Short mmCIF file of C-alpha atoms in Angstrom, two decimals:
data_model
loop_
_atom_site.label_atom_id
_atom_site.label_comp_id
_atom_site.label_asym_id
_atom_site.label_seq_id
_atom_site.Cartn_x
_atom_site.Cartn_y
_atom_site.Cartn_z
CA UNK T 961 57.12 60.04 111.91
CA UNK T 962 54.23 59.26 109.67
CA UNK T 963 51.70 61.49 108.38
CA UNK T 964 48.43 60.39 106.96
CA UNK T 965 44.82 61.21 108.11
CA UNK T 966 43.27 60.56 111.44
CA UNK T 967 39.84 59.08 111.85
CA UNK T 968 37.78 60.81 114.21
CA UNK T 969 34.54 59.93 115.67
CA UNK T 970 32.16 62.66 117.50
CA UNK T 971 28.68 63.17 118.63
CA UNK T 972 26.45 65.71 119.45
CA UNK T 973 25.02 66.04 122.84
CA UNK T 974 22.03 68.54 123.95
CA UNK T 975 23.19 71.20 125.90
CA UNK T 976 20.83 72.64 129.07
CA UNK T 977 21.18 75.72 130.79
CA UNK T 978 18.54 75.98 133.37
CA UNK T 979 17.13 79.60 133.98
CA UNK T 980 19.79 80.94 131.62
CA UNK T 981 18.85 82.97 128.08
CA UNK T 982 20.90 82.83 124.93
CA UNK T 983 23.27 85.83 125.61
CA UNK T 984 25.06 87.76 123.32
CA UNK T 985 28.94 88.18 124.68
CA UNK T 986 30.94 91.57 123.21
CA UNK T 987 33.94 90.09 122.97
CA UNK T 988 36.62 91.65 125.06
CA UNK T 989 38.73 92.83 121.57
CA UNK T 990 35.58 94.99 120.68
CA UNK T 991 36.10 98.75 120.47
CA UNK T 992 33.01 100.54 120.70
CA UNK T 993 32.14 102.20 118.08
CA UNK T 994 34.20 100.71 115.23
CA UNK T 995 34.85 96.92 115.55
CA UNK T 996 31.97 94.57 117.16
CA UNK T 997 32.41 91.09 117.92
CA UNK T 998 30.35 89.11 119.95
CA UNK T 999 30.08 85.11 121.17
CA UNK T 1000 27.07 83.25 121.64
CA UNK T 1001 26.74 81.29 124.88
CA UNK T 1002 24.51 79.32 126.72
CA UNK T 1003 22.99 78.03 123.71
CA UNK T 1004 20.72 74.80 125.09
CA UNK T 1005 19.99 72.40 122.29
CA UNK T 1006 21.47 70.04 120.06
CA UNK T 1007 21.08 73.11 117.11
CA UNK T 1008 24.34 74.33 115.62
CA UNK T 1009 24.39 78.61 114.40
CA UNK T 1010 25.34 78.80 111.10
CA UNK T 1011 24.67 82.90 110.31
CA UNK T 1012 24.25 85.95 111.99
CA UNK T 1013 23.77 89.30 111.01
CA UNK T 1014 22.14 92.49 112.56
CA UNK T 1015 19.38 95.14 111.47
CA UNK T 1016 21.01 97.97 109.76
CA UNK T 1017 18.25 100.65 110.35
CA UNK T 1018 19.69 103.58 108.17
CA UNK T 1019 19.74 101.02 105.22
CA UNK T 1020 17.20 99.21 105.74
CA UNK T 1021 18.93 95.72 105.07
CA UNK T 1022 20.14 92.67 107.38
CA UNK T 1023 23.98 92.53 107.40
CA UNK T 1024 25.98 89.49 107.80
CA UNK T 1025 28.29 88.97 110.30
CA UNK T 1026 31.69 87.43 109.67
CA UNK T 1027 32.41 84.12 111.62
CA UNK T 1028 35.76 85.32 112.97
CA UNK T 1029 36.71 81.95 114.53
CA UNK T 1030 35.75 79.40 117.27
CA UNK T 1031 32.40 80.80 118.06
CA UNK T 1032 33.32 84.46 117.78
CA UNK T 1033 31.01 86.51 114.99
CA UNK T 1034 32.12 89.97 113.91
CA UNK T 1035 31.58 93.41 111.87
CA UNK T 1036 33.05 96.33 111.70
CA UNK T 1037 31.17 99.74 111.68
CA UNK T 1038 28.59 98.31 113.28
CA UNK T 1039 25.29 100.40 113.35
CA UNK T 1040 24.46 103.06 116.01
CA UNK T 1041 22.02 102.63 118.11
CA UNK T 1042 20.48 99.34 119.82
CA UNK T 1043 21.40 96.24 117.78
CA UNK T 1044 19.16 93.62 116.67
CA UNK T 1045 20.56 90.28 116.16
CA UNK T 1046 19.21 87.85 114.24
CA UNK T 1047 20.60 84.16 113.82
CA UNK T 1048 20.34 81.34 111.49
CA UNK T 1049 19.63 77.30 113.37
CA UNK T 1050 20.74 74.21 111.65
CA UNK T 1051 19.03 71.22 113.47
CA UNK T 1052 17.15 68.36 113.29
CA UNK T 1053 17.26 68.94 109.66
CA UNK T 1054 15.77 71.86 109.05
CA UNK T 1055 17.15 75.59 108.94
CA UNK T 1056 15.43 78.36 110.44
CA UNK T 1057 15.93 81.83 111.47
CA UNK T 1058 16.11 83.61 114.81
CA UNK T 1059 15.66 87.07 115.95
CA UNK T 1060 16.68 88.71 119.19
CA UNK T 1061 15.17 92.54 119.32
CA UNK T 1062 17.28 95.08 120.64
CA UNK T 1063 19.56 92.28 122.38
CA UNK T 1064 22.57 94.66 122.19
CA UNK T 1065 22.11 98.13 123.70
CA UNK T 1066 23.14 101.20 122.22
CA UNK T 1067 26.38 101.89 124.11
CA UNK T 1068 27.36 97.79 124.34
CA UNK T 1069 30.76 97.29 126.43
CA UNK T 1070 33.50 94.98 125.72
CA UNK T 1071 33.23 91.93 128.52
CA UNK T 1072 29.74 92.34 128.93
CA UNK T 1073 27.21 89.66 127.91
CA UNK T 1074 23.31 90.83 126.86
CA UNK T 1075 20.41 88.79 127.32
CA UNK T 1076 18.48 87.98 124.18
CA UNK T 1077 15.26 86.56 126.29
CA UNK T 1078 15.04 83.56 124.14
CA UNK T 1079 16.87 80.25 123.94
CA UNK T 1080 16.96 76.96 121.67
CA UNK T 1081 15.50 73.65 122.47
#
């Protein structure tokens, strides 16, 4: 058996998702109200997500959220009430940030995925 390093050759391809949103999935290890994690999906474009945090109200601040693995974000003590999300896009060369309102509700669910009402190109 050898070891060395294997060359490995990939491109990106532009995702569509006709009639779909960007959705914000709470991750089905998420207890509510201590430990949040949440997966982005249906995310059309050729962009990759590089940072997300959410609106801390009581502090007044954006808090980042740790990327847990794969495409899984988390936090834990997440804020109370409705959780506003926003997310930073790497494409085409340029960086710029996203922000979904509200996308999470107050009492979010493990399982269930939110609609953030806007997607990537």
């Amino acid at each position: 058996m050898a070891y060395g390093v294997v060359d490995i050759e990939y491109r990106r391809i532009s995702c569509q998702y006709p009639g779909y949103n960007l959705m914000f999935k709470v991750h089905e290890n998420s207890r509510f109200p201590v430990y949040l994690a949440i997966v982005i999906i249906y995310q059309a474009g050729q962009s990759e997500i590089t940072a997300v945090e959410i609106w801390r109200e009581d502090c007044k601040q954006w808090q980042g959220m740790r990327k847990a693995f794969g495409a899984v974000w988390d936090i834990s003590n997440p804020p109370e009430g409705s959780i506003t999300v926003r997310f930073q896009v790497n494409g085409y060369g340029e960086q710029q940030w996203m922000q979904a309102s509200n996308a999470i509700p107050s009492y979010w669910k493990a399982g269930v995925a939110y609609d953030s009402a806007i997607q990537l190109s």
